[in-house]
Amino acid sequence: MEFQNKVIDEALQGSATVLEPKNLEGRKVYIESYGCQMNFSDSEIVASILTEKGYVTTKNLEEADVVLVNTCSIRDKAEQTVRQRLTVFNKEKKKKPELIIGVLGCMAERLKTQLLEEERIVDIVVGPDAYRDLPNLVAQVDEGKRAVNVILSKEETYADISPVRLLSNGVTAFISITRGCDNMCTFCVVPFTRGRERSRNPESIINEAKDLFSKGFREVTLLGQNVDSYLWYGEDGLKKNYENLSEEEKAQSVTFAQLMEKVALISPQLRVRFSTSHPKDITDEFLEIMAKYDNICKYIHLPVQSGNNRILELMNRGYTREWYMNRIDKIKEIMPDCAISSDIISGFCSETEEEHQDTLAMMDYVKYDFGYMFNYSERPNTLAQRKYKDDVPQEVKSRRLAEIIAKQNKHSLERNKAYVGKTFEVLVEKKSKRSDAELAGRTSQNTVVVFPKENYKIGDYVTVFIENCTGGTLLGKAVN
Ligand code: 5AD
Ligand code: SF4
């Protein structure tokens, strides 16, 4: 899921995980984040590591001593956006030469020393597994050196770090449960930038969720590139195949379904979400657990990428169209009210018109509630870049994408219209953008609902009768 161009700015909101600085330098750090939810979550880990050392976060670029940009490499456009921001930061540095600029995340990992040594537009380069080294890297820059750490780890999960909740509404928060990805989808740069998949100690996950709940948070989203392959079987988090575990390891192990149950049991008042599910790995056992607990939100992001078997094979997705449809049938059988969304790539290498039609037909079959849809963007050194030609012309990719988007918009509107006349429990997250007299929250199915505020407040669960809708939002009023 993409959240491009959002700026993580502030800082230590409310009473949420405010850390007592140990060595107060009072240096101001400004952090911007691009890309997936995992990046936003990682920035909260980075903020925690730095505030522990006495830094304070700021939302003002002008007053920053250190500027960090947490980057995304998933498509070329994401990298271009970051490059534009680096230009802006370098203008700032012209005015204030002591300003330290650091690049974090996937672009740092992918380009290694390029931004530092060849392009000379940053002072620090830090990959996703090296954030603990950041205070040290800043110290190196203080000594006049340029600093880099892009070592990927097989163990690092930042399990012991309490994230500083940046831009928090005090109600919803992300918790990372795995890092990295072992799937090797041929189009994807993530296995190279985020390294091997590893699972985080379940105890630290549960404790983080409990701590959030005690601070007033009412929803946690468990994050991983492929949450279904979460598997904990002891101190070393690197995934092994369940079948290869010893009997003792099996007895101690925690699967994703078991982890979800543990989090759901913290309190019926704590909603649990998760992202991203993988069609090849999502199990019936997990769906049963989902159905069993009302506080596990009835929403699954299950990226299909393509509806055609030849393309799925070229993408190395590990499932067929028929397998995917079976998973959808199973979800609808076990949870008829469950919302489903998808990621779709238009114009992957050698995709024909008929194969594109298969994707549209898949959309008609599932009728996704939401969709995240992209033109294929060739990424350097991925398997697809090495093995296949990026041969679908740009205008064909874009026309196919427009067809995919039009279909999704139609389905989203139809789904929202079907919700009109029904009531939903809504967790209130914020004031509505339109007016201070209205609140906004989401249903279990992840649809945004706006309704008149009356005496309700952020963090409340409110039963709302839906009177009207747009393609993206339900409009209603609270019922007693
Ligand atoms: N080009 C276009 N889209 C991509 N994604 C991943 N890699 C690429 C790429 N090279 C999409 C996939 C994935 C989502 C996070 O981004 O649909 O699920
Ligand atoms: Fe990339 Fe595939 Fe891993 Fe998702 S599952 S991060 S698309 S390699």
Short mmCIF file of C-alpha atoms and ligand atoms in Angstrom, two decimals:
data_model
loop_
_atom_site.label_atom_id
_atom_site.label_comp_id
_atom_site.label_asym_id
_atom_site.label_seq_id
_atom_site.Cartn_x
_atom_site.Cartn_y
_atom_site.Cartn_z
CA MET A 1 0.00 0.00 0.00
CA GLU A 2 1.40 3.35 -0.94
CA PHE A 3 1.26 6.58 0.99
CA GLN A 4 3.39 8.80 -1.18
CA ASN A 5 4.30 12.34 -0.32
CA LYS A 6 3.04 12.27 3.21
CA VAL A 7 5.37 14.09 5.50
CA ILE A 8 6.15 12.67 8.88
CA ASP A 9 6.74 15.74 10.91
CA GLU A 10 6.03 15.94 14.61
CA ALA A 11 6.93 14.62 17.44
CA LEU A 12 6.13 13.28 20.84
CA GLN A 13 2.39 13.73 20.82
CA GLY A 14 0.18 13.33 23.86
CA SER A 15 1.54 10.90 26.38
CA ALA A 16 2.42 8.29 23.78
CA THR A 17 5.85 6.75 24.37
CA VAL A 18 7.65 9.94 25.28
CA LEU A 19 11.21 9.00 26.04
CA GLU A 20 13.31 10.60 28.71
CA PRO A 21 16.45 11.82 26.92
CA LYS A 22 19.58 10.29 28.46
CA ASN A 23 22.12 12.57 26.94
CA LEU A 24 20.34 15.69 25.98
CA GLU A 25 22.03 17.27 23.04
CA GLY A 26 18.82 18.97 21.95
CA ARG A 27 19.77 18.55 18.34
CA LYS A 28 16.76 18.88 16.07
CA VAL A 29 15.94 16.13 13.60
CA TYR A 30 13.41 16.43 10.80
CA ILE A 31 12.17 13.15 9.26
CA GLU A 32 10.24 12.72 6.03
CA SER A 33 8.92 9.35 4.90
CA TYR A 34 7.86 7.96 1.54
CA GLY A 35 6.53 4.61 0.39
CA CYS A 36 4.90 1.80 2.33
CA GLN A 37 3.50 1.69 5.86
CA MET A 38 6.63 -0.18 6.90
CA ASN A 39 8.68 2.93 6.11
CA PHE A 40 6.42 5.09 8.27
CA SER A 41 6.75 2.52 11.03
CA ASP A 42 10.56 2.44 10.60
CA SER A 43 10.72 6.23 10.90
CA GLU A 44 9.12 5.85 14.34
CA ILE A 45 11.92 3.44 15.27
CA VAL A 46 14.50 5.93 13.98
CA ALA A 47 12.85 8.72 16.01
CA SER A 48 13.05 6.49 19.08
CA ILE A 49 16.74 5.68 18.55
CA LEU A 50 17.59 9.36 18.18
CA THR A 51 15.41 10.74 20.99
CA GLU A 52 17.05 8.17 23.29
CA LYS A 53 20.29 10.00 22.53
CA GLY A 54 18.82 13.40 23.30
CA TYR A 55 17.65 14.52 19.88
CA VAL A 56 14.28 16.21 19.51
CA THR A 57 12.06 15.86 16.46
CA THR A 58 10.80 18.88 14.57
CA LYS A 59 8.26 19.49 11.83
CA ASN A 60 10.17 22.55 10.66
CA LEU A 61 12.77 21.93 8.02
CA GLU A 62 14.20 25.43 8.62
CA GLU A 63 15.09 24.71 12.24
CA ALA A 64 16.50 21.21 11.64
CA ASP A 65 20.12 20.27 12.38
CA VAL A 66 19.66 16.85 10.81
CA VAL A 67 17.31 16.04 7.92
CA LEU A 68 16.48 12.39 7.31
CA VAL A 69 14.47 11.10 4.39
CA ASN A 70 13.14 7.55 4.55
CA THR A 71 12.93 6.41 0.96
CA CYS A 72 11.12 4.02 -1.36
CA SER A 73 12.50 2.26 -4.45
CA ILE A 74 9.44 0.27 -5.46
CA ARG A 75 8.87 2.25 -8.68
CA ASP A 76 11.02 4.78 -10.49
CA LYS A 77 8.54 7.54 -9.70
CA ALA A 78 9.01 6.98 -5.97
CA GLU A 79 12.76 7.50 -6.36
CA GLN A 80 12.24 10.64 -8.46
CA THR A 81 10.05 12.15 -5.73
CA VAL A 82 12.83 11.58 -3.20
CA ARG A 83 15.40 13.10 -5.54
CA GLN A 84 13.31 16.27 -5.77
CA ARG A 85 13.21 16.46 -1.98
CA LEU A 86 16.99 15.98 -1.81
CA THR A 87 17.35 19.00 -4.12
CA VAL A 88 15.24 21.06 -1.73
CA PHE A 89 17.30 19.89 1.27
CA ASN A 90 20.52 20.76 -0.52
CA LYS A 91 19.22 24.30 -1.16
CA GLU A 92 18.64 24.52 2.58
CA LYS A 93 22.19 23.30 3.17
CA LYS A 94 23.55 26.10 0.97
CA LYS A 95 22.01 28.55 3.44
CA LYS A 96 23.14 26.49 6.43
CA PRO A 97 26.27 24.44 5.62
CA GLU A 98 26.28 22.59 8.97
CA LEU A 99 22.96 20.91 8.08
CA ILE A 100 23.37 17.12 7.94
CA ILE A 101 21.37 15.28 5.27
CA GLY A 102 20.76 11.55 5.59
CA VAL A 103 19.02 9.10 3.32
CA LEU A 104 17.40 6.04 4.89
CA GLY A 105 15.52 3.00 3.66
CA CYS A 106 15.25 1.26 0.32
CA MET A 107 16.97 3.86 -1.90
CA ALA A 108 19.88 4.00 0.53
CA GLU A 109 20.19 0.24 0.33
CA ARG A 110 19.78 0.07 -3.43
CA LEU A 111 22.17 2.88 -4.37
CA LYS A 112 24.64 2.24 -1.52
CA THR A 113 27.38 4.89 -1.73
CA GLN A 114 26.20 6.45 -5.03
CA LEU A 115 24.35 9.41 -3.47
CA LEU A 116 27.26 9.95 -1.09
CA GLU A 117 30.36 9.54 -3.22
CA GLU A 118 29.38 10.06 -6.86
CA GLU A 119 26.47 12.46 -6.61
CA ARG A 120 27.58 14.02 -3.30
CA ILE A 121 24.09 15.11 -2.31
CA VAL A 122 23.92 13.46 1.12
CA ASP A 123 26.15 13.07 4.20
CA ILE A 124 24.73 9.82 5.56
CA VAL A 125 23.42 6.64 3.93
CA VAL A 126 21.67 4.09 6.16
CA GLY A 127 19.96 0.89 5.08
CA PRO A 128 16.82 -0.51 6.77
CA ASP A 129 18.73 -2.84 9.10
CA ALA A 130 21.30 -0.30 10.32
CA TYR A 131 19.21 2.31 12.13
CA ARG A 132 20.81 1.56 15.50
CA ASP A 133 24.02 2.91 14.02
CA LEU A 134 22.51 6.34 13.21
CA PRO A 135 23.78 8.27 16.28
CA ASN A 136 27.25 6.93 15.52
CA LEU A 137 26.98 7.88 11.85
CA VAL A 138 25.96 11.44 12.75
CA ALA A 139 29.00 11.58 15.04
CA GLN A 140 31.20 10.53 12.11
CA VAL A 141 29.80 13.39 10.04
CA ASP A 142 30.55 15.75 12.94
CA GLU A 143 34.16 14.66 12.55
CA GLY A 144 34.12 15.69 8.92
CA LYS A 145 33.58 12.24 7.41
CA ARG A 146 30.77 11.00 5.30
CA ALA A 147 29.04 8.00 6.80
CA VAL A 148 27.43 4.87 5.44
CA ASN A 149 26.00 1.64 6.82
CA VAL A 150 24.01 -0.52 4.43
CA ILE A 151 24.69 -3.88 6.05
CA LEU A 152 21.63 -6.11 5.91
CA SER A 153 21.00 -8.36 8.87
CA LYS A 154 19.43 -11.77 9.28
CA GLU A 155 18.37 -11.04 12.85
CA GLU A 156 17.56 -7.34 13.31
CA THR A 157 13.87 -6.80 14.13
CA TYR A 158 14.22 -3.75 16.44
CA ALA A 159 12.11 -5.84 18.81
CA ASP A 160 13.24 -4.01 21.94
CA ILE A 161 12.67 -0.50 20.60
CA SER A 162 9.55 1.42 21.63
CA PRO A 163 8.68 3.49 18.58
CA VAL A 164 8.07 7.21 19.08
CA ARG A 165 4.62 7.64 17.55
CA LEU A 166 5.05 10.32 14.92
CA LEU A 167 2.02 12.13 13.47
CA SER A 168 -0.09 10.07 15.82
CA ASN A 169 -3.86 10.49 16.20
CA GLY A 170 -3.52 8.61 19.50
CA VAL A 171 -5.97 5.96 18.27
CA THR A 172 -4.33 3.87 15.53
CA ALA A 173 -0.75 2.59 15.31
CA PHE A 174 1.45 0.26 13.27
CA ILE A 175 3.43 -2.62 14.73
CA SER A 176 6.03 -4.40 12.57
CA ILE A 177 5.97 -8.16 12.96
CA THR A 178 8.34 -9.27 10.21
CA ARG A 179 11.09 -7.59 8.21
CA GLY A 180 12.41 -8.40 4.75
CA CYS A 181 10.95 -10.71 2.14
CA ASP A 182 11.97 -14.11 0.78
CA ASN A 183 9.46 -14.32 -2.03
CA MET A 184 11.42 -13.00 -4.96
CA CYS A 185 8.58 -11.74 -7.11
CA THR A 186 10.51 -10.97 -10.28
CA PHE A 187 9.33 -7.33 -10.56
CA CYS A 188 10.16 -6.42 -6.99
CA VAL A 189 13.18 -4.67 -5.51
CA VAL A 190 12.17 -5.29 -1.88
CA PRO A 191 14.02 -8.60 -1.34
CA PHE A 192 17.22 -6.75 -2.34
CA THR A 193 16.61 -3.59 -0.31
CA ARG A 194 15.12 -5.12 2.82
CA GLY A 195 16.93 -8.44 2.89
CA ARG A 196 15.94 -11.83 4.22
CA GLU A 197 12.66 -12.36 5.94
CA ARG A 198 12.73 -12.61 9.73
CA SER A 199 10.00 -12.69 12.35
CA ARG A 200 9.90 -10.63 15.50
CA ASN A 201 9.58 -12.13 18.97
CA PRO A 202 5.82 -12.46 19.66
CA GLU A 203 6.23 -11.37 23.27
CA SER A 204 7.62 -8.00 22.18
CA ILE A 205 4.72 -7.63 19.72
CA ILE A 206 2.10 -8.40 22.37
CA ASN A 207 3.78 -6.06 24.86
CA GLU A 208 3.84 -3.25 22.33
CA ALA A 209 0.14 -3.76 21.56
CA LYS A 210 -0.76 -3.88 25.28
CA ASP A 211 1.25 -0.74 25.93
CA LEU A 212 -0.53 1.08 23.11
CA PHE A 213 -3.92 -0.05 24.42
CA SER A 214 -3.09 1.19 27.91
CA LYS A 215 -2.21 4.57 26.41
CA GLY A 216 -5.62 4.87 24.78
CA PHE A 217 -4.90 3.46 21.32
CA ARG A 218 -7.81 1.42 19.96
CA GLU A 219 -6.42 -0.10 16.76
CA VAL A 220 -3.13 -1.75 15.81
CA THR A 221 -2.06 -2.83 12.33
CA LEU A 222 0.43 -5.70 12.23
CA LEU A 223 2.87 -5.07 9.40
CA GLY A 224 5.03 -7.29 7.23
CA GLN A 225 5.80 -7.74 3.53
CA ASN A 226 4.06 -11.10 3.83
CA VAL A 227 2.39 -11.44 7.23
CA ASP A 228 1.19 -14.98 6.51
CA SER A 229 4.73 -16.31 6.58
CA TYR A 230 5.27 -14.97 10.11
CA LEU A 231 6.82 -17.82 12.08
CA TRP A 232 8.53 -17.63 15.43
CA TYR A 233 10.25 -20.65 16.86
CA GLY A 234 12.90 -19.31 19.19
CA GLU A 235 15.43 -16.58 19.62
CA ASP A 236 16.73 -16.47 16.05
CA GLY A 237 14.01 -14.91 13.96
CA LEU A 238 15.18 -16.05 10.52
CA LYS A 239 12.40 -18.07 8.96
CA LYS A 240 12.70 -21.79 8.46
CA ASN A 241 10.15 -24.03 6.86
CA TYR A 242 7.63 -25.19 9.43
CA GLU A 243 8.03 -28.75 8.16
CA ASN A 244 11.78 -28.66 8.90
CA LEU A 245 11.38 -27.72 12.56
CA SER A 246 12.26 -30.17 15.31
CA GLU A 247 9.39 -31.36 17.51
CA GLU A 248 10.61 -29.06 20.27
CA GLU A 249 10.74 -26.08 17.91
CA LYS A 250 7.26 -26.88 16.63
CA ALA A 251 5.89 -26.96 20.18
CA GLN A 252 7.38 -23.51 20.88
CA SER A 253 6.52 -22.00 17.54
CA VAL A 254 4.01 -19.24 16.92
CA THR A 255 2.31 -18.95 13.50
CA PHE A 256 0.61 -15.84 12.16
CA ALA A 257 -2.82 -17.23 13.03
CA GLN A 258 -1.67 -17.85 16.61
CA LEU A 259 -0.10 -14.40 16.85
CA MET A 260 -3.32 -12.76 15.64
CA GLU A 261 -5.29 -14.62 18.26
CA LYS A 262 -2.93 -13.47 21.01
CA VAL A 263 -3.25 -9.84 19.91
CA ALA A 264 -7.03 -10.11 19.52
CA LEU A 265 -7.29 -11.44 23.08
CA ILE A 266 -5.65 -8.33 24.59
CA SER A 267 -9.07 -6.62 24.66
CA PRO A 268 -12.28 -6.71 22.62
CA GLN A 269 -11.90 -2.92 22.57
CA LEU A 270 -8.66 -3.15 20.60
CA ARG A 271 -9.13 -3.55 16.87
CA VAL A 272 -6.51 -5.56 15.00
CA ARG A 273 -5.61 -5.12 11.33
CA PHE A 274 -2.78 -6.64 9.29
CA SER A 275 -1.01 -6.07 5.99
CA THR A 276 0.10 -7.50 3.59
CA SER A 277 -1.39 -10.97 3.05
CA HIS A 278 0.00 -13.26 0.36
CA PRO A 279 -2.40 -15.38 -1.73
CA LYS A 280 -0.02 -18.35 -1.75
CA ASP A 281 0.31 -18.39 2.05
CA ILE A 282 -3.00 -17.25 3.58
CA THR A 283 -4.40 -20.29 5.42
CA ASP A 284 -7.88 -21.48 6.32
CA GLU A 285 -6.68 -21.68 9.92
CA PHE A 286 -5.99 -17.96 9.81
CA LEU A 287 -9.37 -17.16 8.20
CA GLU A 288 -11.10 -19.13 10.96
CA ILE A 289 -9.30 -17.10 13.63
CA MET A 290 -10.27 -13.91 11.83
CA ALA A 291 -13.91 -14.94 11.78
CA LYS A 292 -13.83 -15.95 15.45
CA TYR A 293 -12.94 -12.51 16.83
CA ASP A 294 -15.10 -9.45 16.20
CA ASN A 295 -12.17 -7.16 16.92
CA ILE A 296 -10.09 -8.61 14.07
CA CYS A 297 -11.11 -6.26 11.28
CA LYS A 298 -12.88 -7.86 8.35
CA TYR A 299 -10.55 -6.56 5.70
CA ILE A 300 -7.84 -8.38 3.74
CA HIS A 301 -5.37 -6.76 1.37
CA LEU A 302 -4.61 -9.68 -0.96
CA PRO A 303 -2.59 -8.43 -3.95
CA VAL A 304 -3.31 -10.40 -7.12
CA GLN A 305 -0.89 -8.44 -9.38
CA SER A 306 -2.33 -10.11 -12.52
CA GLY A 307 -5.29 -12.32 -13.38
CA ASN A 308 -3.40 -14.37 -15.97
CA ASN A 309 -1.51 -17.59 -15.27
CA ARG A 310 1.37 -17.04 -17.69
CA ILE A 311 2.02 -13.58 -16.24
CA LEU A 312 1.70 -14.84 -12.65
CA GLU A 313 4.32 -17.46 -13.50
CA LEU A 314 6.64 -14.85 -15.04
CA MET A 315 6.14 -12.77 -11.90
CA ASN A 316 7.03 -15.82 -9.76
CA ARG A 317 4.02 -15.20 -7.56
CA GLY A 318 3.67 -18.83 -6.53
CA TYR A 319 -0.06 -19.21 -7.28
CA THR A 320 -2.42 -19.56 -10.22
CA ARG A 321 -5.57 -17.69 -11.09
CA GLU A 322 -7.58 -20.72 -9.93
CA TRP A 323 -5.75 -20.88 -6.58
CA TYR A 324 -6.37 -17.16 -6.04
CA MET A 325 -10.09 -17.53 -6.84
CA ASN A 326 -10.28 -20.43 -4.40
CA ARG A 327 -8.79 -18.20 -1.67
CA ILE A 328 -11.38 -15.51 -2.48
CA ASP A 329 -14.20 -18.09 -2.36
CA LYS A 330 -12.94 -19.32 1.00
CA ILE A 331 -12.79 -15.78 2.44
CA LYS A 332 -16.33 -15.07 1.25
CA GLU A 333 -17.56 -18.41 2.58
CA ILE A 334 -16.06 -17.94 6.04
CA MET A 335 -16.66 -14.16 6.28
CA PRO A 336 -19.36 -12.94 3.89
CA ASP A 337 -18.92 -9.39 5.22
CA CYS A 338 -15.13 -9.27 4.65
CA ALA A 339 -13.75 -6.50 2.43
CA ILE A 340 -10.93 -7.37 0.05
CA SER A 341 -8.45 -5.13 -1.76
CA SER A 342 -5.66 -5.73 -4.22
CA ASP A 343 -2.51 -4.46 -5.89
CA ILE A 344 -2.48 -4.76 -9.67
CA ILE A 345 0.39 -4.18 -12.06
CA SER A 346 -0.45 -3.10 -15.61
CA GLY A 347 1.78 -3.95 -18.58
CA PHE A 348 4.23 -6.41 -17.05
CA CYS A 349 6.82 -7.76 -19.53
CA SER A 350 5.20 -9.36 -22.62
CA GLU A 351 1.62 -8.98 -21.30
CA THR A 352 -0.84 -9.33 -24.21
CA GLU A 353 -4.24 -7.76 -24.62
CA GLU A 354 -5.99 -11.07 -23.75
CA GLU A 355 -3.85 -11.42 -20.64
CA HIS A 356 -4.84 -7.92 -19.59
CA GLN A 357 -8.48 -8.94 -20.13
CA ASP A 358 -7.89 -11.80 -17.66
CA THR A 359 -6.95 -9.20 -15.04
CA LEU A 360 -10.15 -7.24 -15.72
CA ALA A 361 -12.13 -10.51 -15.51
CA MET A 362 -10.50 -11.28 -12.16
CA MET A 363 -11.59 -7.86 -10.91
CA ASP A 364 -15.15 -8.66 -12.00
CA TYR A 365 -14.93 -11.98 -10.18
CA VAL A 366 -13.72 -10.54 -6.88
CA LYS A 367 -15.27 -7.06 -6.98
CA TYR A 368 -12.54 -5.55 -4.83
CA ASP A 369 -13.53 -2.92 -2.31
CA PHE A 370 -10.32 -0.96 -2.89
CA GLY A 371 -7.44 -1.22 -5.33
CA TYR A 372 -3.87 0.03 -5.62
CA MET A 373 -2.99 0.02 -9.28
CA PHE A 374 0.32 0.70 -11.00
CA ASN A 375 2.09 0.71 -14.35
CA TYR A 376 4.94 -1.78 -14.38
CA SER A 377 8.18 0.05 -13.63
CA GLU A 378 11.37 -1.87 -14.38
CA ARG A 379 13.73 -1.86 -11.39
CA PRO A 380 17.48 -2.32 -11.83
CA ASN A 381 18.87 -5.75 -10.91
CA THR A 382 15.51 -7.38 -10.24
CA LEU A 383 14.96 -10.80 -11.80
CA ALA A 384 12.53 -9.34 -14.35
CA GLN A 385 15.06 -6.73 -15.42
CA ARG A 386 17.70 -9.43 -15.93
CA LYS A 387 15.47 -12.03 -17.60
CA TYR A 388 12.67 -10.26 -19.49
CA LYS A 389 12.18 -7.29 -21.76
CA ASP A 390 10.10 -4.35 -20.55
CA ASP A 391 8.37 -4.40 -23.92
CA VAL A 392 4.82 -3.16 -23.35
CA PRO A 393 4.82 0.41 -24.72
CA GLN A 394 4.16 3.16 -22.16
CA GLU A 395 0.93 4.27 -23.84
CA VAL A 396 -0.38 0.68 -23.81
CA LYS A 397 0.50 0.28 -20.13
CA SER A 398 -1.27 3.53 -19.32
CA ARG A 399 -4.38 2.73 -21.34
CA ARG A 400 -4.67 -0.67 -19.67
CA LEU A 401 -4.11 0.96 -16.27
CA ALA A 402 -6.88 3.48 -17.01
CA GLU A 403 -9.23 0.56 -17.75
CA ILE A 404 -8.24 -1.13 -14.50
CA ILE A 405 -8.75 2.08 -12.51
CA ALA A 406 -12.14 2.77 -14.13
CA LYS A 407 -13.31 -0.72 -13.24
CA GLN A 408 -12.08 -0.38 -9.67
CA ASN A 409 -13.83 2.99 -9.25
CA LYS A 410 -17.05 1.42 -10.46
CA HIS A 411 -16.73 -1.50 -8.03
CA SER A 412 -15.83 0.75 -5.09
CA LEU A 413 -18.89 2.92 -5.74
CA GLU A 414 -21.16 -0.12 -6.09
CA ARG A 415 -19.85 -1.51 -2.82
CA ASN A 416 -20.38 1.78 -1.01
CA LYS A 417 -23.91 2.09 -2.40
CA ALA A 418 -24.67 -1.37 -1.01
CA TYR A 419 -23.65 -0.12 2.44
CA VAL A 420 -26.25 2.69 2.37
CA GLY A 421 -29.16 1.88 4.71
CA LYS A 422 -27.00 -0.29 6.98
CA THR A 423 -25.38 0.43 10.35
CA PHE A 424 -21.70 -0.04 11.17
CA GLU A 425 -19.50 0.28 14.20
CA VAL A 426 -17.04 3.07 13.48
CA LEU A 427 -13.82 3.76 15.37
CA VAL A 428 -13.40 7.54 15.35
CA GLU A 429 -9.91 8.61 14.25
CA LYS A 430 -10.06 12.33 13.52
CA LYS A 431 -12.11 15.37 12.66
CA SER A 432 -13.46 15.27 9.14
CA LYS A 433 -11.49 17.20 6.53
CA ARG A 434 -14.64 19.01 5.40
CA SER A 435 -15.80 20.40 8.71
CA ASP A 436 -15.01 20.60 12.40
CA ALA A 437 -18.62 19.68 13.13
CA GLU A 438 -18.02 16.19 11.70
CA LEU A 439 -15.90 13.21 12.73
CA ALA A 440 -14.26 10.60 10.53
CA GLY A 441 -13.44 6.99 11.26
CA ARG A 442 -13.46 3.59 9.64
CA THR A 443 -15.64 0.52 9.64
CA SER A 444 -14.17 -2.89 10.31
CA GLN A 445 -14.14 -3.24 6.49
CA ASN A 446 -11.80 -0.22 6.31
CA THR A 447 -14.28 2.13 4.63
CA VAL A 448 -14.11 5.75 5.77
CA VAL A 449 -17.29 7.05 7.43
CA VAL A 450 -18.06 10.73 8.10
CA PHE A 451 -20.86 11.76 10.48
CA PRO A 452 -21.98 14.75 12.62
CA LYS A 453 -19.89 15.05 15.77
CA GLU A 454 -22.61 15.59 18.39
CA ASN A 455 -20.93 14.64 21.68
CA TYR A 456 -18.68 11.92 20.30
CA LYS A 457 -14.91 12.18 20.37
CA ILE A 458 -11.78 10.72 18.80
CA GLY A 459 -11.17 7.16 20.06
CA ASP A 460 -14.89 6.37 20.57
CA TYR A 461 -16.65 3.43 18.97
CA VAL A 462 -19.86 4.82 17.45
CA THR A 463 -22.72 2.98 15.74
CA VAL A 464 -23.45 4.89 12.55
CA PHE A 465 -26.39 4.56 10.18
CA ILE A 466 -25.24 5.11 6.58
CA GLU A 467 -27.44 7.53 4.65
CA ASN A 468 -25.38 8.33 1.59
CA CYS A 469 -22.02 7.74 -0.08
CA THR A 470 -19.39 8.81 -2.59
CA GLY A 471 -16.90 6.44 -4.25
CA GLY A 472 -14.52 6.73 -1.30
CA THR A 473 -16.61 7.71 1.73
CA LEU A 474 -19.79 6.73 3.56
CA LEU A 475 -21.90 9.52 5.07
CA GLY A 476 -24.15 8.82 8.02
CA LYS A 477 -25.40 9.74 11.47
CA ALA A 478 -24.84 8.22 14.88
CA VAL A 479 -27.60 6.05 16.30
CA ASN A 480 -28.04 5.30 19.98
N1 5AD B 1 6.44 -1.86 -10.83
C1 5AD B 1 5.16 -1.56 -10.51
N2 5AD B 1 4.58 -1.92 -9.36
C2 5AD B 1 5.32 -2.61 -8.48
N3 5AD B 1 5.02 -3.11 -7.27
C3 5AD B 1 6.12 -3.72 -6.79
N4 5AD B 1 7.14 -3.62 -7.65
C4 5AD B 1 6.66 -2.95 -8.73
C5 5AD B 1 7.22 -2.55 -9.96
N5 5AD B 1 8.48 -2.85 -10.27
C6 5AD B 1 3.70 -3.01 -6.67
C7 5AD B 1 3.11 -4.39 -6.40
C8 5AD B 1 3.20 -4.49 -4.91
C9 5AD B 1 3.03 -3.06 -4.48
C10 5AD B 1 3.50 -2.75 -3.11
O1 5AD B 1 3.79 -2.34 -5.43
O2 5AD B 1 1.77 -4.37 -6.84
O3 5AD B 1 2.21 -5.33 -4.36
FE1 SF4 B 2 7.94 -7.69 -3.27
FE2 SF4 B 2 6.65 -10.01 -3.70
FE3 SF4 B 2 7.97 -9.62 -1.37
FE4 SF4 B 2 5.70 -8.25 -1.86
S1 SF4 B 2 5.87 -10.49 -1.64
S2 SF4 B 2 7.66 -7.41 -1.07
S3 SF4 B 2 5.82 -7.92 -4.08
S4 SF4 B 2 8.88 -9.74 -3.42
#
